[in-house]
Every structure is written in C-alpha cells, then in structure tokens.
Amino acid sequence: MATIKDVAKRAGVSTTTVSHVINKTRFVAEETKAAVRAAIKDLHYSPSAVARSLKVNNTKTIGLLATSSEAPYFAEVIEAVENSCFAKGYTLILCNSHNDFEKQKAYLQMLAQKRVDGLLVMCAEYPAELLAMLEEYRSIPMVVMDWGEAKNDFTDSIIDNAFEGGYLAGRYLIERGHRDIGAIPGQLNRNTGGGRYRGFLKAMNEANIAVRDEWVVQGDFEPESGYQAMQKILNQKQRPTAIFCGGDVMAMGAICAADEMGLRVPQDISVIGYDNVRNARYFSPALTTVHQPKERLGEMAFTMLLDRIISKREIQQTIEVKPKLVERRSVVDGPFIDYRR
C-alpha cells in the first residue's frame, strides 16, 4: 500500500506539499498540484482518514443514538438520515440502544472517542439519567429528534406534535359517526404513546364521549400487542364500532385479530392507525392513518446538525413537523353519521 512518502517521491515534491494539495490548506502551483494528483492516481494512494481528521479537525462522521432500527417508523427515519449523510459526504455510525441505559452510556463514550462531528439522538424514552448523560457530551453538536417538547438548552430539537396527531385521529372517527370508540395506545410514558393518546382523549372530551375502560388496552408498538389488545376488546360483552391504534404496526395486529374472530374491517369494526409506515397502504384493508413525515424529519435533523457543525452555532433551534390524516379504506361511517355534512 502506497504511503504519502511514495507519492512525494514520485511527484518530486515534499510530503508537506502533498499534504497541502490533499487538504487544500495552502496555495500550491497548478503544475505541482497536477504532478501530485497524477502520482496519487498512479499509486492508488488513499489518504488516512484518521490522520486527515487530526489535521483538519473533523472526521466527516455522524453518530446516531437510536432506540432501534428494526421498527418500521424508526427504520424510515434512519434511512432518510443515512441518505442525507451520504449526499453530503458523511459516514453514519448507527447505535441501537433498545432503551438500555448501559448501552446508551457505552455508545456515547465510543462515539466521543471516535470524535464524531455531530450526534443525532432518537430514543423512545428520555428519562432524567439519559438527559443528564447527554448534557455531559454537550461539546458535541447535537440534535434530538422526535421530542414532545424541548427539554434542555444545549441541543436542537424537532417536535413531532404527537398530541395534535392523536386529536386528528379522534376527531376523524367522531366526524365519521362513531361514538363507541376504543383505543390501543403505545406506552403512555413515551411521547409517541402518551402524547398521541392524550390528543385522542381531548377529541373525545370535546364531543362529550366517555371512553370505556374495558375498551382501552395498552400496547407496545409491536404487532403482537395490537393483536392481543384487540382480542381483549372484542371479547367484551359490548364492542366498540371503531378503534384508534397508536401505531400502524399495532393496527396490523389488531386487524388480524378481528379477522380471526370473524369480524370484517371496516364493515364490522373500523380501525385507524398512526405513522403511515410504507406498508400501511398494503394492509388489508388499506389503513386509514395519521401521517408522520418521517423522511422530512430525518432530513431536517441532519440539516440542523450540519448547520451546528459548520457554523459553530450555539443558539438552540426548535423545529416542528405536522401530522396529517391519510384517508384509506379501514374506516367506514358509524351509526351516528350526519349525512347532511
């Protein structure tokens, strides 16, 4: 493998000159630059990324501390981040912590040791101990994604407006004529679970609709939890006419459970989801859901982080993304529909 000394010898210049040509750190005559570039090409020389990072004080790497890359929601956001990194010449180091504090601690230490230029954080939960640990790394440019509200003054934040999205779902079911409505929310201690469910409850309260306790069964954003929750709800003596699922993947499990119990969606029971994951339109039936702009969230997070890295900006910025309803075929009109609307 060729070294910088080999390049310098072939081009007839010093190693310092080769370094200046590679890093563009000083004026070098065009003829000399051409000779160095020709030598690099002939010798197939590749500069050491580590050595170069020490000279220019950047590594062109971004760390992403995530809950998981397996769930469809997280996978789509991560893909958008990775595409943005690649387009700008950055390498993404992905760390799946699964909300394990010890793994989060180890990953943050590793990313700091690797001298990443910036850090993106997308964790499903933000307990006090994690926030305190993130603050220890505040010297690294950082953007926290998918928060319900800003929680500190040392990172940029992207707010997903989960409450508004849950409200949209609840209002839609009411406007379609449903009054007997159940829910399968995700974990209520998370913004994605609790925020969406609180928005749904606000819509119910505004319409003076009491949500029966036996029609609310908490899931965990996995299809099995949606499946079991729907079974429990449908085994009640009285059944709701519609179900709000706090995530599309849970809705998939819920629809499967209804089908196995001999009920048709939406003819016998309507189902609305949340996230608008890519496969939502291919559910049977195609899922009515609340769209979360996952690709835009990933792109915006990287853009904000790049701005912090390049401009050395320290003033905090907060950007919001807005959910919107996507109407498909899993909800039909309920018994209280006003056909005059």
Short mmCIF file of C-alpha atoms in Angstrom, two decimals:
data_model
loop_
_atom_site.label_atom_id
_atom_site.label_comp_id
_atom_site.label_asym_id
_atom_site.label_seq_id
_atom_site.Cartn_x
_atom_site.Cartn_y
_atom_site.Cartn_z
CA MET A 1 0.00 0.00 0.00
CA ALA A 2 1.40 3.36 -1.08
CA THR A 3 2.27 5.98 1.54
CA ILE A 4 2.42 9.77 1.38
CA LYS A 5 6.20 9.45 1.11
CA ASP A 6 5.80 7.31 -2.02
CA VAL A 7 3.55 9.96 -3.56
CA ALA A 8 6.00 12.75 -2.70
CA LYS A 9 8.93 10.82 -4.21
CA ARG A 10 7.06 10.09 -7.44
CA ALA A 11 5.87 13.69 -7.81
CA GLY A 12 9.27 15.11 -6.90
CA VAL A 13 7.94 17.21 -4.01
CA SER A 14 7.95 17.14 -0.20
CA THR A 15 5.39 15.27 1.90
CA THR A 16 4.26 18.66 3.22
CA THR A 17 3.36 19.77 -0.29
CA VAL A 18 1.41 16.55 -0.87
CA SER A 19 -0.50 17.21 2.36
CA HIS A 20 -1.35 20.76 1.27
CA VAL A 21 -2.66 19.50 -2.07
CA ILE A 22 -4.82 16.85 -0.43
CA ASN A 23 -6.20 19.07 2.34
CA LYS A 24 -6.26 22.34 0.33
CA THR A 25 -4.58 24.12 3.22
CA ARG A 26 -2.13 26.31 1.26
CA PHE A 27 -1.60 27.66 -2.22
CA VAL A 28 0.23 25.22 -4.50
CA ALA A 29 1.12 25.92 -8.14
CA GLU A 30 -1.16 24.24 -10.67
CA GLU A 31 1.74 22.34 -12.25
CA THR A 32 2.77 20.95 -8.87
CA LYS A 33 -0.82 20.02 -7.98
CA ALA A 34 -1.15 18.18 -11.28
CA ALA A 35 2.02 16.19 -10.58
CA VAL A 36 0.83 15.25 -7.09
CA ARG A 37 -2.62 14.21 -8.33
CA ALA A 38 -1.07 12.12 -11.09
CA ALA A 39 1.15 10.37 -8.54
CA ILE A 40 -1.82 9.71 -6.27
CA LYS A 41 -3.73 8.20 -9.19
CA ASP A 42 -0.82 6.08 -10.43
CA LEU A 43 -0.07 4.72 -6.96
CA HIS A 44 -3.75 4.30 -5.96
CA TYR A 45 -2.96 6.24 -2.82
CA SER A 46 -5.73 6.73 -0.28
CA PRO A 47 -5.09 9.28 2.49
CA SER A 48 -5.56 8.04 6.05
CA ALA A 49 -8.94 9.25 7.28
CA VAL A 50 -7.65 9.26 10.86
CA ALA A 51 -4.55 11.26 10.04
CA ARG A 52 -6.52 13.70 7.93
CA SER A 53 -9.12 14.21 10.67
CA LEU A 54 -6.35 15.22 13.09
CA LYS A 55 -5.14 17.86 10.64
CA VAL A 56 -8.49 19.37 9.64
CA ASN A 57 -10.22 18.71 12.99
CA ASN A 58 -13.17 16.78 11.58
CA THR A 59 -13.92 13.15 10.82
CA LYS A 60 -16.86 13.52 8.42
CA THR A 61 -18.78 11.08 10.62
CA ILE A 62 -22.13 11.46 12.38
CA GLY A 63 -23.32 9.33 15.29
CA LEU A 64 -26.97 8.30 15.62
CA LEU A 65 -28.09 7.01 19.00
CA ALA A 66 -31.43 5.31 18.33
CA THR A 67 -33.85 3.06 20.15
CA SER A 68 -33.97 0.54 17.32
CA SER A 69 -33.58 0.33 13.56
CA GLU A 70 -35.99 -2.59 13.27
CA ALA A 71 -39.35 -0.91 13.85
CA PRO A 72 -40.74 0.49 10.57
CA TYR A 73 -41.10 4.03 11.96
CA PHE A 74 -37.50 4.25 13.15
CA ALA A 75 -36.20 2.44 10.05
CA GLU A 76 -37.74 5.03 7.70
CA VAL A 77 -36.33 7.97 9.69
CA ILE A 78 -32.89 6.37 9.86
CA GLU A 79 -32.91 5.72 6.12
CA ALA A 80 -33.61 9.41 5.48
CA VAL A 81 -30.73 10.39 7.77
CA GLU A 82 -28.38 7.94 6.05
CA ASN A 83 -29.31 9.24 2.59
CA SER A 84 -28.70 12.83 3.73
CA CYS A 85 -25.32 11.87 5.21
CA PHE A 86 -24.24 10.11 2.03
CA ALA A 87 -25.29 13.06 -0.14
CA LYS A 88 -23.05 15.38 1.91
CA GLY A 89 -20.08 13.02 2.14
CA TYR A 90 -20.62 11.96 5.76
CA THR A 91 -20.47 8.46 7.25
CA LEU A 92 -23.23 7.46 9.68
CA ILE A 93 -22.46 5.36 12.76
CA LEU A 94 -25.73 3.79 13.93
CA CYS A 95 -26.08 2.67 17.56
CA ASN A 96 -29.22 0.74 18.55
CA SER A 97 -29.62 1.07 22.32
CA HIS A 98 -33.08 -0.52 22.81
CA ASN A 99 -33.58 1.99 25.65
CA ASP A 100 -30.87 0.26 27.71
CA PHE A 101 -29.05 2.92 29.74
CA GLU A 102 -25.78 0.97 29.93
CA LYS A 103 -25.76 0.54 26.16
CA GLN A 104 -26.52 4.24 25.71
CA LYS A 105 -23.63 5.10 28.02
CA ALA A 106 -21.22 2.79 26.21
CA TYR A 107 -22.28 4.04 22.77
CA LEU A 108 -21.89 7.71 23.72
CA GLN A 109 -18.40 7.02 25.05
CA MET A 110 -17.49 5.19 21.84
CA LEU A 111 -18.85 7.97 19.61
CA ALA A 112 -16.92 10.59 21.59
CA GLN A 113 -13.72 8.54 21.30
CA LYS A 114 -14.22 8.29 17.56
CA ARG A 115 -14.51 12.09 17.52
CA VAL A 116 -17.78 12.22 15.57
CA ASP A 117 -18.51 15.67 14.17
CA GLY A 118 -22.07 15.60 15.47
CA LEU A 119 -24.66 13.49 17.22
CA LEU A 120 -28.31 12.71 16.42
CA VAL A 121 -30.44 11.25 19.20
CA MET A 122 -33.70 9.38 18.55
CA CYS A 123 -34.68 7.46 21.67
CA ALA A 124 -38.21 6.41 22.50
CA GLU A 125 -37.72 7.43 26.14
CA TYR A 126 -35.81 10.32 27.74
CA PRO A 127 -35.50 9.64 31.48
CA ALA A 128 -33.60 12.10 33.66
CA GLU A 129 -30.46 9.96 33.74
CA LEU A 130 -30.24 9.92 29.93
CA LEU A 131 -30.76 13.69 29.71
CA ALA A 132 -28.03 14.22 32.31
CA MET A 133 -25.67 11.99 30.35
CA LEU A 134 -26.40 13.78 27.08
CA GLU A 135 -25.54 17.06 28.78
CA GLU A 136 -22.11 15.64 29.62
CA TYR A 137 -21.49 15.49 25.86
CA ARG A 138 -22.82 18.96 25.09
CA SER A 139 -19.48 19.88 23.49
CA ILE A 140 -20.53 17.66 20.55
CA PRO A 141 -23.04 19.37 18.20
CA MET A 142 -26.31 17.57 18.89
CA VAL A 143 -29.89 17.36 17.63
CA VAL A 144 -32.59 15.44 19.49
CA MET A 145 -35.34 14.11 17.24
CA ASP A 146 -38.97 13.28 17.89
CA TRP A 147 -39.47 15.03 21.24
CA GLY A 148 -42.78 16.18 22.58
CA GLU A 149 -41.26 19.42 23.84
CA ALA A 150 -37.82 20.94 24.28
CA LYS A 151 -36.17 19.66 27.46
CA ASN A 152 -32.83 21.47 27.54
CA ASP A 153 -30.84 24.37 26.15
CA PHE A 154 -27.83 22.55 24.71
CA THR A 155 -29.30 20.71 21.71
CA ASP A 156 -31.51 21.49 18.75
CA SER A 157 -34.88 19.77 18.88
CA ILE A 158 -37.52 18.52 16.47
CA ILE A 159 -41.04 18.38 17.90
CA ASP A 160 -43.37 15.82 16.31
CA ASN A 161 -46.73 17.16 17.62
CA ALA A 162 -47.95 13.73 18.70
CA PHE A 163 -50.80 15.33 20.67
CA GLU A 164 -52.12 17.04 17.55
CA GLY A 165 -51.93 13.80 15.58
CA GLY A 166 -53.91 11.88 18.19
CA TYR A 167 -56.51 14.64 18.20
CA LEU A 168 -56.81 14.39 14.40
CA ALA A 169 -57.46 10.66 14.64
CA GLY A 170 -60.11 11.08 17.35
CA ARG A 171 -61.90 13.89 15.53
CA TYR A 172 -61.96 11.89 12.30
CA LEU A 173 -63.69 8.91 13.95
CA ILE A 174 -66.24 11.23 15.57
CA GLU A 175 -66.93 13.03 12.29
CA ARG A 176 -67.49 9.66 10.61
CA GLY A 177 -70.27 9.00 13.08
CA HIS A 178 -68.59 6.82 15.70
CA ARG A 179 -69.38 7.23 19.39
CA ASP A 180 -68.44 3.81 20.78
CA ILE A 181 -64.69 4.13 20.35
CA GLY A 182 -61.85 2.12 21.86
CA ALA A 183 -58.09 2.62 21.79
CA ILE A 184 -54.86 0.64 21.71
CA PRO A 185 -52.20 3.23 22.65
CA GLY A 186 -48.47 2.61 22.86
CA GLN A 187 -46.54 3.01 26.11
CA LEU A 188 -48.03 6.03 27.85
CA ASN A 189 -44.71 7.11 29.37
CA ARG A 190 -43.39 7.83 25.86
CA ASN A 191 -44.24 10.88 23.80
CA THR A 192 -45.27 8.67 20.91
CA GLY A 193 -47.63 6.72 23.16
CA GLY A 194 -48.82 9.18 25.77
CA GLY A 195 -48.90 12.25 23.52
CA ARG A 196 -50.98 10.58 20.83
CA TYR A 197 -53.39 9.09 23.35
CA ARG A 198 -53.88 12.40 25.19
CA GLY A 199 -54.72 14.09 21.89
CA PHE A 200 -57.25 11.33 21.17
CA LEU A 201 -58.82 11.83 24.61
CA LYS A 202 -59.12 15.57 24.04
CA ALA A 203 -61.21 14.89 20.92
CA MET A 204 -63.40 12.51 22.93
CA ASN A 205 -63.85 15.03 25.76
CA GLU A 206 -64.79 17.83 23.38
CA ALA A 207 -67.53 15.60 21.95
CA ASN A 208 -68.67 14.53 25.45
CA ILE A 209 -67.81 10.92 24.65
CA ALA A 210 -66.82 8.74 27.59
CA VAL A 211 -64.21 6.14 26.62
CA ARG A 212 -64.98 2.92 28.46
CA ASP A 213 -62.07 1.48 30.43
CA GLU A 214 -62.55 -2.01 29.02
CA TRP A 215 -62.16 -0.64 25.51
CA VAL A 216 -58.67 0.76 26.20
CA VAL A 217 -55.82 -1.79 26.24
CA GLN A 218 -52.23 -0.58 26.15
CA GLY A 219 -49.84 -1.99 23.57
CA ASP A 220 -46.12 -1.59 22.99
CA PHE A 221 -45.99 -0.67 19.29
CA GLU A 222 -45.41 -4.31 18.30
CA PRO A 223 -47.97 -6.25 16.19
CA GLU A 224 -48.46 -8.93 18.86
CA SER A 225 -49.57 -6.32 21.39
CA GLY A 226 -52.12 -4.95 18.91
CA TYR A 227 -53.33 -8.49 18.24
CA GLN A 228 -53.79 -9.34 21.93
CA ALA A 229 -55.32 -5.96 22.78
CA MET A 230 -57.92 -6.29 20.02
CA GLN A 231 -58.80 -9.79 21.18
CA LYS A 232 -59.37 -8.49 24.70
CA ILE A 233 -61.54 -5.60 23.49
CA LEU A 234 -63.63 -7.77 21.15
CA ASN A 235 -64.24 -10.35 23.87
CA GLN A 236 -66.18 -7.77 25.87
CA LYS A 237 -69.96 -8.17 26.05
CA GLN A 238 -70.38 -4.87 24.22
CA ARG A 239 -68.00 -3.95 21.44
CA PRO A 240 -66.93 -0.55 20.09
CA THR A 241 -67.57 0.39 16.48
CA ALA A 242 -64.10 1.86 15.97
CA ILE A 243 -60.57 1.52 17.38
CA PHE A 244 -57.77 4.08 17.47
CA CYS A 245 -54.36 2.38 17.34
CA GLY A 246 -51.39 4.48 18.44
CA GLY A 247 -49.17 2.89 15.78
CA ASP A 248 -49.71 1.28 12.37
CA VAL A 249 -47.87 -1.89 13.36
CA MET A 250 -50.26 -2.41 16.28
CA ALA A 251 -53.14 -1.74 13.89
CA MET A 252 -51.85 -4.56 11.69
CA GLY A 253 -52.06 -6.95 14.65
CA ALA A 254 -55.49 -5.60 15.60
CA ILE A 255 -56.89 -6.17 12.11
CA CYS A 256 -55.52 -9.72 12.12
CA ALA A 257 -57.23 -10.44 15.46
CA ALA A 258 -60.57 -9.10 14.22
CA ASP A 259 -60.32 -11.23 11.10
CA GLU A 260 -59.60 -14.39 13.10
CA MET A 261 -62.63 -13.66 15.30
CA GLY A 262 -64.86 -13.50 12.22
CA LEU A 263 -65.21 -9.72 12.06
CA ARG A 264 -64.67 -7.67 8.95
CA VAL A 265 -62.70 -4.42 8.92
CA PRO A 266 -64.19 -1.92 8.35
CA GLN A 267 -67.73 -3.30 7.91
CA ASP A 268 -67.96 -4.65 11.49
CA ILE A 269 -65.32 -2.52 13.19
CA SER A 270 -63.31 0.44 11.91
CA VAL A 271 -59.58 0.83 12.62
CA ILE A 272 -57.40 3.93 12.34
CA GLY A 273 -53.63 3.83 12.82
CA TYR A 274 -50.76 6.27 13.26
CA ASP A 275 -47.39 6.79 11.48
CA ASN A 276 -48.31 5.94 7.87
CA VAL A 277 -45.49 3.43 7.54
CA ARG A 278 -44.72 2.39 3.97
CA ASN A 279 -46.70 -0.84 4.16
CA ALA A 280 -49.85 0.81 5.58
CA ARG A 281 -51.43 1.13 2.16
CA TYR A 282 -50.87 -2.60 1.58
CA PHE A 283 -52.69 -3.75 4.72
CA SER A 284 -55.99 -5.49 4.07
CA PRO A 285 -57.87 -3.22 4.02
CA ALA A 286 -55.59 -0.27 3.22
CA LEU A 287 -55.12 1.54 6.52
CA THR A 288 -56.54 4.96 7.30
CA THR A 289 -53.85 6.56 9.45
CA VAL A 290 -52.11 9.71 10.63
CA HIS A 291 -49.08 10.55 8.52
CA GLN A 292 -45.88 11.30 10.38
CA PRO A 293 -43.41 12.99 7.96
CA LYS A 294 -40.58 10.56 8.71
CA GLU A 295 -38.41 11.33 5.69
CA ARG A 296 -38.65 15.07 6.31
CA LEU A 297 -37.89 14.55 10.00
CA GLY A 298 -34.66 12.71 9.15
CA GLU A 299 -33.61 15.25 6.54
CA MET A 300 -34.34 18.21 8.82
CA ALA A 301 -32.43 16.66 11.70
CA PHE A 302 -29.31 16.21 9.59
CA THR A 303 -29.61 19.70 8.10
CA MET A 304 -29.88 21.26 11.56
CA LEU A 305 -26.92 19.25 12.80
CA LEU A 306 -24.80 20.18 9.78
CA ASP A 307 -25.56 23.83 10.42
CA ARG A 308 -24.36 23.45 14.01
CA ILE A 309 -21.18 21.71 12.85
CA ILE A 310 -20.26 24.16 10.10
CA SER A 311 -21.40 27.48 11.58
CA LYS A 312 -20.48 26.59 15.19
CA ARG A 313 -23.95 27.81 16.13
CA GLU A 314 -24.70 27.53 19.85
CA ILE A 315 -28.14 29.16 19.95
CA GLN A 316 -30.80 26.48 20.28
CA GLN A 317 -33.28 25.92 17.46
CA THR A 318 -36.56 24.04 17.60
CA ILE A 319 -38.46 22.91 14.51
CA GLU A 320 -41.88 21.27 14.41
CA VAL A 321 -43.26 18.70 12.00
CA LYS A 322 -47.01 18.49 11.47
CA PRO A 323 -49.01 15.26 11.24
CA LYS A 324 -51.85 14.93 8.75
CA LEU A 325 -54.67 12.47 8.17
CA VAL A 326 -54.42 9.92 5.36
CA GLU A 327 -57.82 8.50 4.45
CA ARG A 328 -57.93 4.99 3.01
CA ARG A 329 -60.36 2.07 3.49
CA SER A 330 -60.20 0.86 7.11
CA VAL A 331 -62.83 3.28 8.48
CA VAL A 332 -66.49 3.44 7.46
CA ASP A 333 -69.34 5.66 8.64
CA GLY A 334 -70.68 4.85 12.09
CA PRO A 335 -74.30 4.79 13.24
CA PHE A 336 -74.30 8.49 14.18
CA ILE A 337 -73.10 9.88 10.86
CA ASP A 338 -74.73 13.12 9.79
CA TYR A 339 -75.31 12.68 6.06
CA ARG A 340 -76.06 16.41 5.71
CA ARG A 341 -72.40 17.32 6.20
#
